[in-house]
Amino acid sequence: MSEVTPGSAELAAVTNDFMRRMSQGLAALANAGDVTIGSCAKDAVFTEEKVTLYRYRPSEVMAPENRVRTPLLICYALVNRPYMMDLQADRSLIRGLLQRGVDVYLIDWGYPDGADRYLALEDYVLRYLPHCVDFVRKASGLDRINLLGVCQGGSMSLCYAALHPQRLRNLITMVTPVDFHTPENLLTKWAKHVDVDALVAASGNVSGDALNALFVSLMPFRLNSQKYVDLLHQLNDPKTSGAALENFLRMEKWIFDSPDQAGEMFRQFLTLFVQQNRLKHGTLEVGGRRVDLQQITMPLLNIYALQDHLVPPSSSKPLGELTASCDYSTHEFQGGHIGIYVSGTAQRQIPDRIAGWLRERDVK
Amino acid sequence: MTESKNDGSDWIQAWIEQQREQLRRAGMPGADAAGAAGGTGDSDQYRDLGMRWLEAGQAYLQGWQQFVQRSASGSAAAETPLKFGEEMLNAWQGTWAGAAAAGEGATRQFADLISRLPAMGLAREQTEAWRELLAAQSEYQHLEQELRTVWAKVQTDALALLETAIRERREQHGGAAPGVEDYRELYNLWVECGEKVFAQVAHSESYCKLQAQLGNAAIRLKVRQQGVLERALKHFDLPTRSELNTVHKQIRELRERIATLEAQLAAGRGEETP
């Protein structure tokens, strides 16, 4: 605007000041180096196609006789990478579990490519996951192990637990969607009218970048703009440490390091779970076998985040009424879908809660 | 709106008006706003290129039709293949020169006319494929524009909400304070208002439908693009995604048969199966 209006001079001044701070922040950002991911030592103990099963080396601070005897297998989601569970030393659920004597295994699903477009739900629930469970059972010499499912990995874990209840001692679900049709579930509303068959037929695998764009568009003002403005402002603050910048960059890497989704699996998940809500209704079939959540009788701990905008608590809470577990517990976390793994509060609460709960139900 | 209040808040109102002005400009047809907001410049170029190819194909087709007609009436007896080739070349060049000289409106009109004619002749399949591609692109652009309009309204409403929020803050301070202390606070409040407005829109059935319609239109456009691309790849005997899909399906079927046989063998040995 070329005309002079009341306030325009002041506006120019505050805008310039704001832009100057942004520029200084950008200059500081330009000096940032690469970030490293992960903090705990682990070994690949089993592979099948692109799937790798890792075992984390036990913490030496815990005497072997005090460890939880039954190993814990973590089944992560297919969306995003599982290193979120061990992002860095002071933001690591896995480190917290190891320090509390839990023997931790983690499934890394890898990065599906064009050759994997026909991988289906049954490949994940009836092949990869059972093979990993069986490996851990054999390695530990125990018939039953503990399974922890995260987000979509929790939905898959519920399917597995319903089909193979005799192979699990305890089941834990974290931020896991069970009822996809609750009013707060924006992703489901957006997916409702999408022609998923046509999408997968045209795209093959579904691009991780496209999914990222979708997730970011859930809160466009905050996630496209504000968080970066916040960062640049923080960088101007002499109290801000280099570690804060590294933390930010590490999170950015994790957020946007998104594998493509195997086409058929994506089609089935979106249609059967999200659009048709079959897991909740008990009408889901995997490889011709009905998934009946009433078959889940083992102890069950359901952990959800109260400010979760991706998997709202209303989507996770119904699990308690859908299974036949006589030992059902919940843990409500004051935070969001990501904060439950990386926030300071999470580091203090979540490993404690999981390890304590497992210990109480461990093999004697 | 720009009344001076002598409370230091003029710059806030000036900022809001500045944003409104930008939104108004973004909504003006022919303004640079589309490009600035993610832009359709590339897609316009592709559409224009597609139209020119359509026109060139049509000219080629018409040339053949005229040649066949003259042959049937015997008037083509004196024509040599060389002369016919020259005519075809002229028609081709004329189409491109014409397209370059004519405005976009005229090009569009011509493309619209062609799109209503039934495809025929040697280029029938190609013409049809390109025509379907253009129709899919047009549908996509129409829906994209609708969604942009919704987003623009979200931003406009966010500014209105911001104005209200600042007024309320000022009133809480007896009208003596500007409502926000600095640009950063104003920005954060604007983000908060934007998210509030967007959340309401994003949960509405109409928005969910519109966004899905745009996604579905994008899928149809991609299918048409793949069709044209695969035809070209086949021409050069290069492998296509469709052929790879066939191979992957065959491998998968074989793997499933092997797994079934292995399970039968394991069961025969009394072993546990997954």
XYZ file of C-alpha atoms in Angstrom:
638
model
C 0.000 0.000 0.000
C 1.575 3.241 -1.049
C -0.823 5.634 0.692
C -0.021 6.706 4.205
C -2.615 5.471 6.678
C -2.716 5.812 10.440
C -0.435 3.222 11.935
C 1.439 2.423 8.731
C 4.692 3.919 9.987
C 4.467 1.986 13.244
C 3.545 -1.137 11.300
C 6.600 -0.722 9.116
C 8.737 -0.357 12.222
C 7.402 -3.455 14.034
C 7.462 -5.473 10.813
C 11.060 -4.527 10.198
C 11.964 -5.452 13.739
C 10.233 -8.812 13.326
C 11.956 -9.466 10.016
C 15.312 -8.491 11.469
C 14.870 -11.093 14.200
C 13.851 -13.665 11.606
C 16.953 -12.901 9.552
C 19.194 -13.250 12.579
C 17.521 -16.565 13.349
C 18.091 -17.723 9.775
C 21.767 -16.822 10.053
C 22.047 -18.922 13.209
C 20.170 -21.750 11.499
C 22.647 -21.724 8.636
C 25.371 -22.749 11.080
C 23.501 -25.835 12.249
C 25.180 -29.119 11.488
C 23.774 -32.568 10.851
C 21.927 -34.375 13.596
C 22.301 -37.969 14.664
C 19.410 -40.250 15.472
C 19.151 -42.973 18.100
C 21.013 -43.507 21.336
C 20.800 -47.169 22.356
C 22.919 -49.968 20.957
C 20.946 -52.608 19.098
C 21.485 -55.667 16.918
C 19.531 -56.853 13.909
C 18.500 -60.381 14.917
C 16.021 -61.338 12.212
C 15.143 -60.089 8.729
C 12.457 -60.968 6.250
C 12.371 -59.070 2.965
C 12.495 -55.393 4.016
C 11.484 -56.058 7.614
C 14.175 -56.054 10.307
C 13.777 -57.132 13.920
C 16.141 -55.418 16.342
C 17.050 -56.395 19.864
C 18.330 -53.612 22.114
C 21.302 -54.415 24.289
C 20.273 -54.586 27.930
C 21.198 -51.798 30.308
C 24.109 -52.670 32.550
C 22.680 -50.648 35.412
C 20.053 -53.322 36.046
C 21.205 -56.640 37.491
C 20.007 -59.596 35.407
C 18.032 -61.068 38.297
C 16.027 -57.849 38.580
C 15.091 -57.654 34.918
C 11.604 -58.318 33.546
C 11.906 -61.884 32.298
C 9.379 -61.729 29.474
C 10.716 -59.757 26.501
C 8.755 -56.880 25.021
C 8.257 -56.661 21.256
C 7.385 -53.196 19.936
C 5.227 -53.130 16.811
C 5.467 -49.655 15.351
C 3.175 -48.041 12.779
C 3.855 -48.243 9.058
C 3.596 -44.459 8.861
C 6.856 -42.785 9.936
C 9.959 -44.492 11.230
C 10.283 -46.402 14.499
C 13.370 -44.507 15.669
C 10.920 -42.140 17.342
C 11.044 -44.669 20.183
C 14.748 -43.938 20.646
C 15.241 -40.497 19.165
C 18.096 -39.328 21.392
C 19.485 -40.131 24.812
C 17.178 -37.855 26.778
C 14.145 -38.540 24.592
C 13.947 -42.286 24.438
C 11.165 -44.555 25.570
C 13.379 -47.525 24.784
C 16.248 -46.251 26.933
C 13.777 -45.738 29.767
C 12.522 -49.309 29.405
C 16.021 -50.767 29.235
C 17.025 -48.878 32.370
C 14.038 -50.443 34.109
C 15.085 -53.926 33.127
C 12.855 -54.571 30.117
C 14.259 -56.716 27.301
C 13.235 -54.725 24.196
C 12.770 -55.866 20.606
C 11.594 -53.510 17.860
C 10.173 -54.190 14.395
C 11.418 -51.897 11.638
C 9.117 -52.279 8.622
C 11.624 -50.662 6.260
C 10.795 -48.562 3.222
C 8.379 -50.331 0.860
C 9.102 -49.707 -2.814
C 7.343 -50.398 -6.068
C 7.878 -54.138 -5.728
C 5.857 -54.123 -2.490
C 2.671 -52.546 -3.770
C 0.695 -55.758 -3.304
C 1.788 -56.312 0.296
C -1.471 -56.679 2.172
C -2.819 -56.663 5.702
C -2.322 -60.416 5.899
C 1.377 -59.986 5.068
C 1.811 -57.734 8.063
C -0.549 -59.431 10.526
C -0.206 -63.079 9.477
C 3.366 -63.187 8.240
C 5.831 -60.504 9.323
C 4.436 -59.883 12.804
C 3.968 -63.597 13.669
C 7.445 -64.375 12.400
C 8.902 -61.675 14.650
C 6.834 -62.884 17.614
C 7.969 -66.455 16.996
C 11.586 -65.384 16.794
C 11.352 -63.633 20.170
C 9.523 -66.622 21.679
C 12.245 -68.969 20.522
C 15.067 -66.650 21.539
C 13.648 -66.224 25.035
C 12.524 -69.809 25.439
C 9.084 -68.576 26.465
C 5.751 -69.542 24.902
C 4.288 -66.114 25.511
C 5.847 -62.699 25.114
C 4.755 -59.102 25.693
C 3.624 -57.024 22.727
C 3.454 -53.227 22.549
C 1.653 -51.733 19.538
C 2.081 -48.087 18.614
C -0.634 -46.141 16.760
C -1.425 -48.103 13.571
C 0.963 -50.749 14.887
C -1.400 -50.990 17.851
C -4.318 -51.745 15.535
C -2.248 -54.473 13.892
C -1.213 -55.785 17.306
C -4.860 -56.036 18.312
C -5.529 -58.097 15.184
C -2.626 -60.383 16.010
C -3.619 -60.694 19.668
C -7.169 -61.619 18.680
C -5.903 -64.282 16.274
C -3.074 -65.630 18.488
C -4.012 -64.891 22.112
C -2.097 -67.927 23.338
C 1.229 -66.429 22.236
C 1.011 -63.226 24.271
C 1.435 -62.764 27.984
C 0.573 -59.057 28.058
C -0.562 -56.540 25.472
C 0.053 -52.787 25.530
C -1.471 -50.340 23.072
C -0.166 -46.787 22.748
C -2.151 -44.012 21.012
C -3.953 -46.749 19.139
C -7.073 -46.066 17.080
C -9.846 -48.593 17.699
C -13.048 -46.687 16.967
C -12.347 -44.646 13.854
C -15.746 -42.970 13.733
C -15.732 -40.685 16.737
C -16.700 -37.022 16.171
C -13.194 -35.734 16.912
C -11.536 -37.902 14.275
C -10.762 -35.426 11.501
C -8.683 -37.814 9.414
C -11.621 -40.205 9.170
C -13.940 -37.405 8.117
C -11.507 -36.414 5.379
C -11.112 -40.021 4.239
C -14.836 -40.726 4.168
C -15.456 -39.664 0.551
C -12.079 -40.617 -0.911
C -12.151 -43.268 -3.633
C -9.439 -45.407 -2.061
C -9.591 -48.164 -4.677
C -8.972 -45.647 -7.448
C -6.255 -43.925 -5.425
C -4.243 -47.097 -4.959
C -4.908 -48.307 -8.498
C -3.481 -45.038 -9.820
C -0.686 -44.502 -7.311
C 0.456 -47.989 -6.421
C 2.228 -47.268 -3.182
C 0.969 -44.179 -1.419
C 3.652 -41.555 -1.108
C 4.921 -40.717 2.357
C 5.289 -37.119 1.226
C 1.603 -36.981 0.340
C 0.711 -38.319 3.775
C 2.945 -35.713 5.374
C 1.138 -32.994 3.472
C -2.125 -34.424 4.769
C -0.957 -34.500 8.383
C 0.434 -30.977 8.194
C -2.815 -29.699 6.725
C -4.685 -30.802 9.843
C -3.311 -27.677 11.557
C -2.008 -25.586 8.676
C -1.293 -22.328 10.491
C 0.689 -23.959 13.275
C 2.512 -26.631 11.322
C 3.338 -24.712 8.147
C 4.240 -21.429 9.715
C 4.195 -20.898 13.456
C 6.615 -23.608 14.475
C 9.278 -22.248 12.128
C 8.704 -18.678 13.286
C 9.011 -19.931 16.857
C 12.284 -21.601 16.003
C 13.800 -18.512 14.412
C 12.739 -16.436 17.374
C 14.210 -18.938 19.808
C 17.498 -18.861 17.944
C 17.713 -15.143 18.702
C 17.457 -15.825 22.361
C 20.917 -16.170 23.935
C 19.373 -18.540 26.492
C 18.490 -20.994 23.739
C 21.033 -23.788 23.643
C 22.441 -25.518 20.630
C 20.727 -28.647 21.903
C 17.323 -27.027 21.405
C 18.096 -26.490 17.729
C 19.351 -30.044 17.398
C 16.165 -31.321 19.021
C 14.097 -29.351 16.551
C 16.063 -30.594 13.552
C 15.914 -34.167 14.792
C 12.143 -33.942 15.067
C 11.942 -32.428 11.595
C 13.902 -35.345 10.216
C 11.621 -37.833 11.899
C 8.431 -36.064 10.823
C 9.380 -35.933 7.161
C 11.273 -39.232 6.931
C 8.109 -41.036 5.936
C 8.150 -44.336 4.082
C 5.746 -44.843 1.223
C 2.845 -47.079 2.166
C 2.479 -50.422 0.402
C -0.533 -49.823 -1.837
C -2.710 -52.819 -1.002
C -2.074 -52.520 2.727
C -2.989 -48.848 2.592
C -6.135 -49.622 0.618
C -7.226 -52.252 3.128
C -6.402 -50.150 6.172
C -8.230 -47.081 4.899
C -11.232 -49.038 3.686
C -11.650 -51.668 6.394
C -10.415 -49.818 9.467
C -10.988 -46.149 8.719
C -13.983 -45.992 6.394
C -15.861 -49.092 7.554
C -14.706 -49.215 11.195
C -14.583 -53.013 11.064
C -12.104 -53.495 13.904
C -14.589 -52.000 16.327
C -17.604 -53.757 14.814
C -15.929 -57.177 14.840
C -16.397 -57.625 11.111
C -12.756 -57.383 10.090
C -11.227 -60.385 8.336
C -7.525 -60.949 7.754
C -6.630 -63.697 5.320
C -10.133 -65.112 5.689
C -9.973 -65.171 9.508
C -12.315 -62.954 11.514
C -10.694 -60.616 14.007
C -12.814 -60.890 17.138
C -11.480 -58.583 19.863
C -13.356 -60.716 22.395
C -10.598 -63.284 21.899
C -8.208 -60.893 23.659
C -8.129 -62.206 27.201
C -4.583 -61.363 28.296
C -3.804 -58.364 30.533
C -4.140 -55.173 28.511
C -2.727 -51.695 29.144
C -4.171 -48.949 26.947
C -2.146 -45.707 26.873
C -3.487 -42.644 25.095
C -2.732 -38.928 24.942
C -5.393 -36.443 25.938
C -4.323 -33.767 23.422
C -3.794 -36.176 20.532
C -5.046 -34.549 17.300
C -4.237 -37.602 15.137
C -5.687 -40.368 17.299
C -8.110 -38.623 19.648
C -8.630 -40.309 23.030
C -12.224 -41.060 22.050
C -10.815 -43.349 19.368
C -8.664 -45.347 21.823
C -10.886 -45.471 24.908
C -13.560 -47.891 23.570
C -10.990 -50.715 23.607
C -11.820 -51.482 27.226
C -15.338 -52.507 26.315
C -14.432 -54.467 23.226
C -12.056 -57.096 24.610
C -12.591 -59.883 27.125
C -9.511 -58.995 29.156
C -10.174 -59.323 32.890
C -7.108 -57.205 33.610
C -7.633 -53.980 31.677
C -5.777 -50.794 32.663
C -5.454 -47.383 31.091
C -2.940 -44.574 31.308
C -3.965 -41.066 30.302
C -1.085 -38.875 29.242
C -1.345 -35.086 29.357
C 0.103 -34.335 25.933
C -0.111 -35.040 22.232
C 0.572 -37.837 19.776
C 4.289 -37.064 19.592
C 4.770 -35.612 23.053
C 3.945 -39.001 24.527
C 7.381 -40.174 23.308
C 9.577 -37.120 23.407
C 8.382 -34.717 26.081
C 10.093 -34.444 29.430
C 6.911 -35.546 31.190
C 6.746 -38.620 28.998
C 10.309 -39.589 29.893
C 9.334 -39.520 33.565
C 5.947 -41.236 33.269
C 5.669 -43.659 30.380
C 8.656 -46.036 30.857
C 7.860 -46.215 34.559
C 4.241 -47.052 33.924
C 5.006 -49.700 31.282
C 7.876 -51.374 33.128
C 5.965 -51.391 36.411
C 2.860 -52.809 34.796
C 4.844 -55.537 33.024
C 6.792 -56.430 36.145
C 3.579 -56.988 38.098
C 2.419 -59.411 35.413
C 5.734 -61.096 34.640
C 6.351 -64.831 34.644
C 7.268 -65.954 38.176
C -11.276 1.170 10.482
C -8.209 3.372 10.473
C -9.434 5.784 13.089
C -6.617 6.824 15.335
C -7.066 5.728 18.930
C -3.888 7.173 20.392
C -3.357 3.906 22.311
C -0.580 2.561 20.153
C -2.880 0.132 18.344
C -2.908 1.787 14.913
C -0.202 -0.476 13.581
C -2.282 -3.539 14.519
C -5.237 -2.336 12.514
C -2.893 -1.369 9.697
C -1.520 -4.913 9.664
C -4.999 -6.424 9.532
C -5.944 -4.117 6.652
C -2.707 -5.006 4.896
C -3.584 -8.711 5.128
C -7.094 -8.030 3.860
C -5.672 -6.135 0.915
C -3.397 -9.057 0.072
C -6.333 -11.436 0.222
C -8.368 -9.149 -2.006
C -5.542 -9.094 -4.511
C -5.228 -12.850 -4.315
C -8.886 -13.159 -5.236
C -8.573 -10.973 -8.326
C -8.622 -12.852 -11.616
C -5.414 -12.407 -13.541
C -3.441 -11.318 -10.491
C -0.224 -13.056 -9.547
C -1.938 -14.528 -6.537
C -2.366 -18.005 -7.994
C 1.342 -18.254 -8.605
C 2.140 -16.904 -5.185
C -0.177 -19.384 -3.521
C 1.285 -22.467 -5.077
C 0.492 -21.517 -8.602
C -1.132 -23.002 -11.658
C 1.480 -21.577 -13.988
C 2.980 -24.930 -14.851
C -0.360 -26.604 -15.321
C -1.448 -23.751 -17.616
C 1.606 -24.367 -19.721
C 0.891 -28.073 -19.899
C -2.728 -27.446 -20.782
C -1.693 -25.035 -23.518
C 0.791 -27.563 -24.855
C -1.884 -30.239 -24.770
C -4.265 -28.018 -26.674
C -1.697 -27.331 -29.341
C -1.041 -31.009 -29.789
C -4.775 -31.552 -30.077
C -5.019 -28.876 -32.728
C -2.042 -30.256 -34.597
C -3.560 -33.728 -34.482
C -6.861 -32.400 -35.718
C -5.192 -30.576 -38.607
C -3.390 -33.775 -39.523
C -6.682 -35.622 -39.428
C -8.444 -33.023 -41.540
C -5.646 -33.170 -44.091
C -6.124 -36.890 -44.451
C -9.864 -36.487 -44.757
C -9.480 -33.910 -47.519
C -6.969 -36.093 -49.321
C -9.301 -39.066 -49.139
C -12.211 -36.961 -50.370
C -10.206 -35.634 -53.323
C -8.997 -39.119 -54.117
C -12.567 -40.356 -54.145
C -13.614 -37.589 -56.548
C -10.570 -38.191 -58.778
C -9.171 -34.689 -58.274
C -6.185 -35.980 -56.364
C -4.817 -37.811 -59.366
C -2.463 -34.948 -60.193
C -1.238 -34.635 -56.625
C 2.054 -36.204 -55.715
C 2.808 -37.593 -52.272
C 5.368 -34.793 -51.963
C 2.725 -32.140 -52.538
C 0.430 -33.802 -50.043
C 3.243 -33.867 -47.548
C 3.823 -30.151 -48.072
C 0.169 -29.431 -47.413
C 0.267 -31.428 -44.232
C 3.394 -29.613 -43.098
C 1.776 -26.251 -43.804
C -1.301 -27.256 -41.843
C 0.886 -28.348 -38.946
C 2.937 -25.160 -38.950
C -0.169 -23.062 -39.367
C -1.684 -24.627 -36.299
C 1.342 -23.837 -34.183
C 1.738 -20.343 -35.614
C -1.959 -19.729 -35.116
C -1.865 -20.968 -31.589
C 1.063 -18.730 -30.844
C -0.590 -15.684 -32.372
C -4.073 -16.190 -31.066
C -5.017 -15.337 -27.563
C -5.660 -17.986 -24.981
C -9.374 -17.405 -25.272
C -9.402 -18.260 -28.957
C -7.268 -21.330 -28.343
C -9.664 -22.462 -25.702
C -12.650 -21.913 -27.952
C -11.030 -23.972 -30.641
C -10.176 -26.708 -28.158
C -13.735 -26.654 -26.894
C -14.992 -27.063 -30.441
C -12.630 -29.964 -31.043
C -13.594 -31.575 -27.790
C -17.177 -31.778 -28.978
C -16.275 -33.501 -32.242
C -16.117 -37.294 -32.260
C -12.567 -38.613 -32.481
C -11.859 -40.521 -35.674
C -9.211 -41.579 -38.135
C -5.648 -42.693 -37.593
C -5.174 -40.459 -34.558
C -8.500 -41.439 -33.043
C -7.145 -43.213 -29.962
C -4.528 -40.564 -29.250
C -7.060 -37.779 -29.689
C -9.440 -39.466 -27.315
C -6.722 -40.045 -24.725
C -5.625 -36.411 -24.840
C -9.206 -35.219 -24.766
C -9.897 -37.262 -21.630
C -6.709 -35.942 -20.103
C -7.759 -32.356 -20.738
C -11.226 -32.985 -19.339
C -9.713 -34.495 -16.197
C -7.359 -31.549 -15.868
C -10.183 -29.099 -16.280
C -12.222 -30.866 -13.609
C -9.237 -30.845 -11.263
C -8.563 -27.151 -11.788
C -12.186 -26.270 -11.196
C -12.245 -28.107 -7.862
C -8.849 -26.736 -6.893
C -10.202 -23.233 -7.422
C -13.210 -24.052 -5.245
C -10.918 -25.221 -2.468
C -8.743 -22.121 -2.814
C -11.877 -20.028 -2.372
C -12.656 -21.868 0.869
C -9.094 -21.339 2.115
C -9.287 -17.649 1.237
C -12.475 -17.381 3.256
C -10.780 -19.109 6.189
C -8.089 -16.435 6.106
C -10.601 -13.619 5.787
C -12.645 -14.974 8.686
C -9.460 -15.451 10.698
C -8.703 -11.747 10.307
C -12.226 -10.847 11.429
C -11.828 -13.087 14.465
C -8.453 -11.535 15.173
C -10.010 -8.084 15.085
C -12.673 -9.184 17.562
C -10.087 -10.803 19.835
C -7.997 -7.626 19.908
C -11.061 -5.480 20.576
C -12.017 -7.760 23.464
C -8.519 -7.603 24.900
C -8.486 -3.840 24.624
C -11.861 -3.633 26.354
C -10.559 -5.817 29.143
C -7.916 -3.159 29.727
C -10.416 -0.329 29.692
C -9.451 0.704 26.170
C -6.111 2.047 27.333
C -3.877 -0.731 26.020
C -3.390 -1.727 22.368
C -4.498 -5.344 22.905
C -1.184 -6.920 21.953
C 2.297 -5.815 22.880
C 4.297 -6.617 19.789
C 4.273 -8.110 16.331
C 5.056 -11.600 17.619
C 2.066 -11.598 19.923
C -0.132 -10.385 17.082
C 1.211 -13.160 14.854
C 0.566 -15.825 17.496
C -2.952 -14.551 18.017
C -3.534 -14.612 14.270
C -2.349 -18.253 14.155
C -4.697 -19.125 16.989
C -7.634 -17.452 15.217
C -6.708 -19.145 11.945
C -6.644 -22.590 13.525
C -9.958 -21.947 15.249
C -11.671 -20.952 12.011
C -10.024 -23.737 10.026
C -10.964 -26.414 12.574
C -14.610 -25.473 12.223
C -14.430 -25.544 8.428
C -12.304 -28.698 8.272
C -14.815 -30.719 10.282
C -17.762 -29.660 8.099
C -19.275 -32.189 5.727
C -19.086 -29.766 2.804
C -15.330 -29.272 3.248
C -14.692 -32.997 3.693
C -16.619 -33.655 0.486
C -14.886 -30.922 -1.471
C -11.421 -32.022 -0.377
C -12.223 -35.648 -1.260
C -13.658 -34.585 -4.625
C -10.435 -32.755 -5.384
C -8.420 -35.809 -4.361
C -10.557 -38.072 -6.523
C -10.219 -35.670 -9.460
C -6.435 -35.690 -8.980
C -6.531 -39.486 -9.162
C -8.534 -39.419 -12.408
C -6.096 -36.906 -13.861
C -3.157 -39.105 -12.889
C -4.795 -42.124 -14.528
C -5.188 -40.177 -17.780
C -1.594 -38.980 -17.622
C -0.403 -42.512 -17.015
C -2.422 -43.705 -20.018
C -0.783 -41.218 -22.352
C 2.660 -41.897 -20.905
C 2.338 -45.666 -21.129
C 1.276 -45.431 -24.753
C 4.464 -43.504 -25.483
C 6.600 -45.986 -23.511
C 5.135 -48.920 -25.421
C 5.977 -47.151 -28.662
C 9.651 -47.306 -27.680
C 9.339 -50.837 -26.278
C 10.073 -49.609 -22.775
C 8.539 -51.360 -19.761
C 5.450 -49.813 -18.218
C 4.129 -49.809 -14.665
C 1.155 -51.905 -15.803
C 3.486 -54.613 -17.061
C 5.463 -54.533 -13.820
C 2.225 -54.852 -11.869
C 1.389 -57.984 -13.809
C 4.774 -59.461 -12.951
C 4.455 -58.540 -9.274
C 1.015 -60.141 -9.104
C 2.394 -63.324 -10.637
C 5.276 -63.402 -8.133
C 2.863 -62.849 -5.271
C 0.621 -65.686 -6.420
C 3.622 -67.999 -6.674
C 4.825 -67.003 -3.190
C 1.397 -67.688 -1.729
C 1.329 -71.119 -3.343
C 4.769 -71.903 -1.935
C 3.703 -70.718 1.539
C 0.618 -72.945 1.384
C 2.729 -75.937 0.404
C 5.258 -75.193 3.156
C 2.460 -74.923 5.713
C 1.091 -78.267 4.570
C 4.525 -79.841 4.913
C 5.000 -78.308 8.377
C 1.574 -79.511 9.467
C 2.490 -82.984 8.218
C 5.540 -82.897 10.475
C 3.401 -81.725 13.378
C 5.114 -78.317 13.545
C 3.472 -75.073 14.671
C 2.403 -72.741 11.860
C 2.119 -68.952 12.136
